[in-house]
């Protein structure tokens, strides 16, 4: 059986919010899983919708990771400058190279 609590947590949601995002109630989603009876087209549409949400979350995660990498590398460059060095990491984040 699918672990809805774990899956909902992966989407930063509780089970109620996750079910609602899929267009179901909490009880409805549990009933579908328990009885293995589903309207295929409705569930496919719900799964596609959740995939779009997942892709959006991925894009946000990537942007946050890039921002953290920028801050780390900028800190290293600043440290090098304080030491009197003109240094940049070899694989520097693009936004740092532009500045």
XYZ file of N, CA, C and O in Angstrom:
396
model
N 0.848 -1.192 0.000
C 0.000 0.000 0.000
C 0.885 1.244 0.000
O 1.930 1.269 0.639
N 0.463 2.236 -0.714
C 1.223 3.492 -0.781
C 1.242 4.154 0.595
O 0.255 4.136 1.319
N 2.373 4.722 0.934
C 2.496 5.447 2.184
C 2.144 6.908 1.909
O 3.007 7.716 1.548
N 0.865 7.230 2.043
C 0.390 8.569 1.709
C 1.026 9.637 2.584
O 1.305 10.734 2.114
N 1.234 9.314 3.839
C 1.822 10.298 4.750
C 3.221 10.682 4.269
O 3.572 11.862 4.213
N 4.007 9.668 3.899
C 5.360 9.922 3.415
C 5.326 10.690 2.090
O 6.089 11.633 1.888
N 4.445 10.278 1.186
C 4.339 10.942 -0.111
C 3.895 12.395 0.058
O 4.461 13.298 -0.554
N 2.902 12.624 0.903
C 2.429 13.991 1.151
C 3.547 14.845 1.726
O 3.720 16.008 1.339
N 4.333 14.260 2.613
C 5.451 14.991 3.216
C 6.475 15.392 2.155
O 7.067 16.468 2.231
N 6.685 14.541 1.161
C 7.610 14.860 0.067
C 7.158 16.104 -0.700
O 7.971 16.800 -1.300
N 5.856 16.365 -0.672
C 5.299 17.551 -1.324
C 5.105 18.697 -0.330
O 4.453 19.684 -0.643
N 5.662 18.558 0.861
C 5.497 19.548 1.927
C 4.024 19.790 2.237
O 3.587 20.924 2.422
N 3.256 18.719 2.261
C 1.820 18.791 2.542
C 1.458 17.745 3.578
O 2.216 16.797 3.803
N 0.266 17.916 4.182
C -0.290 16.830 4.980
C -1.196 16.015 4.064
O -1.399 16.375 2.893
N -1.745 14.933 4.555
C -2.543 14.053 3.702
C -3.773 14.783 3.164
O -4.132 14.632 2.000
N -4.424 15.587 4.004
C -5.612 16.324 3.544
C -5.268 17.251 2.381
O -5.977 17.300 1.376
N -4.181 18.007 2.517
C -3.772 18.940 1.461
C -3.368 18.193 0.196
O -3.685 18.614 -0.920
N -2.667 17.091 0.380
C -2.235 16.287 -0.765
C -3.436 15.738 -1.519
O -3.518 15.843 -2.744
N -4.389 15.170 -0.786
C -5.591 14.629 -1.414
C -6.354 15.734 -2.141
O -6.807 15.549 -3.274
N -6.475 16.897 -1.500
C -7.186 18.019 -2.118
C -6.482 18.479 -3.388
O -7.131 18.795 -4.392
N -5.141 18.507 -3.365
C -4.385 18.908 -4.552
C -4.640 17.943 -5.704
O -4.607 18.329 -6.873
N -4.924 16.688 -5.366
C -5.219 15.685 -6.390
C -6.689 15.708 -6.801
O -7.080 15.011 -7.733
N -7.493 16.482 -6.088
C -8.913 16.551 -6.413
C -9.756 15.522 -5.692
O -10.867 15.203 -6.121
N -9.238 15.003 -4.592
C -9.946 13.998 -3.810
C -10.042 14.461 -2.361
O -9.347 15.381 -1.947
N -10.871 13.763 -1.597
C -10.878 13.957 -0.146
C -9.907 12.953 0.452
O -9.492 11.994 -0.222
N -9.581 13.149 1.700
C -8.701 12.195 2.397
C -9.330 10.807 2.385
O -8.674 9.811 2.076
N -10.622 10.742 2.711
C -11.307 9.456 2.746
C -11.370 8.844 1.347
O -11.202 7.628 1.187
N -11.577 9.678 0.350
C -11.656 9.185 -1.023
C -10.364 8.562 -1.496
O -10.365 7.506 -2.138
N -9.257 9.210 -1.187
C -7.965 8.689 -1.641
C -7.638 7.369 -0.931
O -7.131 6.431 -1.540
N -7.973 7.277 0.383
C -7.743 6.034 1.114
C -8.631 4.913 0.549
O -8.196 3.766 0.423
N -9.868 5.251 0.220
C -10.793 4.240 -0.320
C -10.277 3.713 -1.658
O -10.328 2.507 -1.915
N -9.779 4.603 -2.495
C -9.236 4.185 -3.796
C -8.088 3.201 -3.599
O -8.009 2.172 -4.267
N -7.202 3.528 -2.680
C -6.044 2.659 -2.446
C -6.470 1.324 -1.849
O -6.018 0.260 -2.275
N -7.374 1.383 -0.858
C -7.803 0.160 -0.169
C -8.560 -0.775 -1.104
O -8.306 -1.974 -1.143
N -9.488 -0.219 -1.882
C -10.340 -1.052 -2.734
C -9.757 -1.278 -4.127
O -10.285 -2.072 -4.893
N -8.689 -0.545 -4.437
C -8.053 -0.653 -5.753
C -9.062 -0.436 -6.880
O -9.000 -1.074 -7.927
N -9.988 0.483 -6.626
C -10.965 0.868 -7.643
C -10.796 2.356 -7.896
O -10.844 3.162 -6.976
N -10.586 2.697 -9.153
C -10.316 4.087 -9.478
C -10.883 4.403 -10.853
O -10.980 3.520 -11.707
N -11.254 5.646 -11.047
C -11.602 6.112 -12.385
C -10.273 6.469 -13.045
O -9.649 7.473 -12.681
N -9.814 5.641 -13.974
C -8.454 5.815 -14.508
C -8.150 7.203 -15.048
O -7.100 7.770 -14.735
N -9.040 7.776 -15.826
C -8.741 9.077 -16.429
C -8.638 10.175 -15.363
O -7.790 11.063 -15.459
N -9.489 10.107 -14.361
C -9.432 11.099 -13.279
C -8.123 10.977 -12.511
O -7.471 11.968 -12.201
N -7.733 9.735 -12.201
C -6.491 9.531 -11.445
C -5.285 9.922 -12.286
O -4.336 10.526 -11.778
N -5.299 9.603 -13.563
C -4.182 9.993 -14.430
C -4.040 11.507 -14.465
O -2.933 12.044 -14.377
N -5.169 12.201 -14.572
C -5.135 13.672 -14.557
C -4.580 14.180 -13.229
O -3.777 15.117 -13.199
N -4.982 13.559 -12.128
C -4.495 13.959 -10.809
C -2.992 13.715 -10.685
O -2.254 14.549 -10.149
N -2.536 12.580 -11.194
C -1.108 12.262 -11.140
C -0.298 13.231 -12.001
O 0.779 13.677 -11.588
N -0.816 13.575 -13.157
C -0.137 14.562 -14.012
C -0.058 15.923 -13.297
O 0.969 16.598 -13.365
N -1.140 16.290 -12.632
C -1.155 17.557 -11.890
C -0.083 17.548 -10.789
O 0.646 18.530 -10.613
N 0.022 16.439 -10.091
C 1.032 16.343 -9.023
C 2.438 16.351 -9.612
O 3.369 16.878 -9.010
N 2.613 15.811 -10.808
C 3.917 15.853 -11.482
C 4.291 17.296 -11.812
O 5.451 17.695 -11.668
N 3.321 18.098 -12.239
C 3.570 19.520 -12.513
C 4.002 20.223 -11.227
O 4.956 21.011 -11.235
N 3.321 19.914 -10.134
C 3.698 20.503 -8.839
C 5.112 20.066 -8.471
O 5.929 20.873 -8.023
N 5.427 18.786 -8.669
C 6.763 18.273 -8.369
C 7.828 18.975 -9.203
O 8.890 19.348 -8.694
N 7.554 19.168 -10.490
C 8.514 19.857 -11.364
C 8.734 21.298 -10.908
O 9.858 21.801 -10.937
N 7.663 21.950 -10.500
C 7.769 23.321 -10.000
C 8.616 23.368 -8.730
O 9.453 24.265 -8.552
N 8.405 22.386 -7.858
C 9.203 22.311 -6.630
C 10.671 22.094 -6.966
O 11.553 22.674 -6.323
N 10.946 21.272 -7.971
C 12.316 21.015 -8.399
C 12.979 22.297 -8.881
O 14.114 22.600 -8.514
N 12.262 23.061 -9.694
C 12.807 24.331 -10.183
C 13.132 25.266 -9.019
O 14.184 25.916 -9.016
N 12.249 25.328 -8.035
C 12.498 26.165 -6.860
C 13.708 25.660 -6.072
O 14.521 26.455 -5.608
N 13.807 24.334 -5.928
C 14.941 23.749 -5.214
C 16.259 24.077 -5.919
O 17.262 24.386 -5.278
N 16.243 24.001 -7.239
C 17.450 24.301 -8.014
C 17.842 25.759 -7.839
O 19.014 26.078 -7.642
N 16.871 26.656 -7.905
C 17.162 28.077 -7.722
C 17.714 28.355 -6.326
O 18.651 29.138 -6.164
N 17.145 27.699 -5.318
C 17.648 27.883 -3.949
C 19.061 27.337 -3.822
O 19.916 27.951 -3.177
N 19.333 26.192 -4.449
C 20.676 25.607 -4.396
C 21.683 26.511 -5.101
O 22.809 26.695 -4.629
N 21.276 27.093 -6.240
C 22.169 28.010 -6.950
C 22.466 29.247 -6.103
O 23.602 29.726 -6.079
N 21.444 29.749 -5.410
C 21.645 30.924 -4.547
C 22.611 30.599 -3.413
O 23.487 31.413 -3.085
N 22.483 29.413 -2.832
C 23.405 29.011 -1.761
C 24.824 28.859 -2.299
O 25.789 29.267 -1.653
N 24.957 28.255 -3.483
C 26.278 28.084 -4.090
C 26.894 29.448 -4.381
O 28.090 29.665 -4.151
N 26.091 30.367 -4.873
C 26.571 31.723 -5.144
C 27.102 32.360 -3.855
O 28.200 32.918 -3.846
N 26.324 32.257 -2.778
C 26.746 32.844 -1.508
C 28.051 32.226 -1.004
O 28.944 32.935 -0.532
N 28.165 30.901 -1.115
C 29.394 30.234 -0.665
C 30.591 30.686 -1.488
O 31.649 31.033 -0.950
N 30.436 30.680 -2.808
C 31.548 31.038 -3.683
C 31.897 32.511 -3.565
O 33.070 32.874 -3.595
N 30.897 33.355 -3.400
C 31.152 34.779 -3.196
C 31.934 34.978 -1.901
O 32.868 35.790 -1.845
N 31.583 34.226 -0.876
C 32.319 34.293 0.384
C 33.770 33.886 0.218
O 34.672 34.505 0.786
N 34.016 32.844 -0.572
C 35.392 32.419 -0.818
C 36.169 33.475 -1.594
O 37.339 33.752 -1.292
N 35.520 34.079 -2.585
C 36.173 35.139 -3.363
C 36.485 36.332 -2.468
O 37.586 36.901 -2.520
N 35.529 36.709 -1.615
C 35.744 37.821 -0.681
C 36.899 37.514 0.267
O 37.718 38.389 0.567
N 36.963 36.265 0.744
C 38.046 35.866 1.641
C 39.395 35.977 0.930
O 40.377 36.456 1.503
N 39.432 35.520 -0.324
C 40.669 35.603 -1.097
C 41.099 37.061 -1.257
O 42.294 37.382 -1.105
N 40.137 37.940 -1.538
C 40.458 39.363 -1.691
C 40.997 39.953 -0.396
O 41.924 40.760 -0.423
N 40.435 39.534 0.734
C 40.930 40.015 2.028
C 42.373 39.579 2.272
O 43.115 40.245 2.986
N 42.734 38.455 1.672
C 44.103 37.952 1.791
C 45.021 38.526 0.714
O 46.173 38.131 0.602
N 44.471 39.423 -0.110
C 45.283 40.038 -1.155
C 45.424 39.202 -2.406
O 46.341 39.417 -3.197
N 44.528 38.242 -2.589
C 44.605 37.365 -3.754
C 43.500 37.689 -4.744
O 42.393 38.078 -4.364
N 43.796 37.525 -6.032
C 42.780 37.638 -7.070
C 42.457 36.218 -7.507
O 43.042 35.693 -8.436
N 41.534 35.581 -6.790
C 41.257 34.165 -6.981
C 39.771 33.933 -7.198
O 38.922 34.581 -6.591
N 39.465 32.990 -8.109
C 38.099 32.501 -8.296
C 38.174 30.996 -8.452
O 39.115 30.489 -9.059
N 37.163 30.283 -7.947
C 37.151 28.831 -8.147
C 37.058 28.503 -9.634
O 36.479 29.262 -10.407
N 37.614 27.360 -10.033
C 37.613 26.962 -11.449
C 36.210 26.819 -12.021
O 35.943 27.238 -13.124
N 35.318 26.193 -11.276
C 33.955 25.979 -11.778
C 32.988 26.914 -11.062
O 31.990 26.508 -10.516
N 33.305 28.173 -11.126
C 32.540 29.206 -10.434
C 31.119 29.298 -10.982
O 30.893 29.105 -12.173
N 30.165 29.602 -10.105
C 28.779 29.789 -10.514
C 28.722 30.932 -11.521
O 29.349 31.956 -11.349
N 27.959 30.751 -12.577
C 27.890 31.714 -13.681
C 27.643 33.135 -13.213
O 28.256 34.072 -13.701
N 26.750 33.315 -12.263
C 26.394 34.676 -11.855
C 27.577 35.378 -11.183
O 27.668 36.607 -11.233
N 28.488 34.650 -10.589
C 29.658 35.272 -9.985
C 30.630 35.705 -11.091
O 31.192 36.777 -11.038
N 30.781 34.856 -12.105
C 31.706 35.179 -13.201
C 31.275 36.441 -13.938
O 32.093 37.181 -14.439
N 29.956 36.681 -13.983
C 29.456 37.840 -14.694
C 29.783 39.128 -13.955
O 29.909 40.184 -14.554
N 29.889 39.072 -12.625
C 30.137 40.288 -11.817
C 31.561 40.697 -11.823
O 32.506 40.142 -11.961
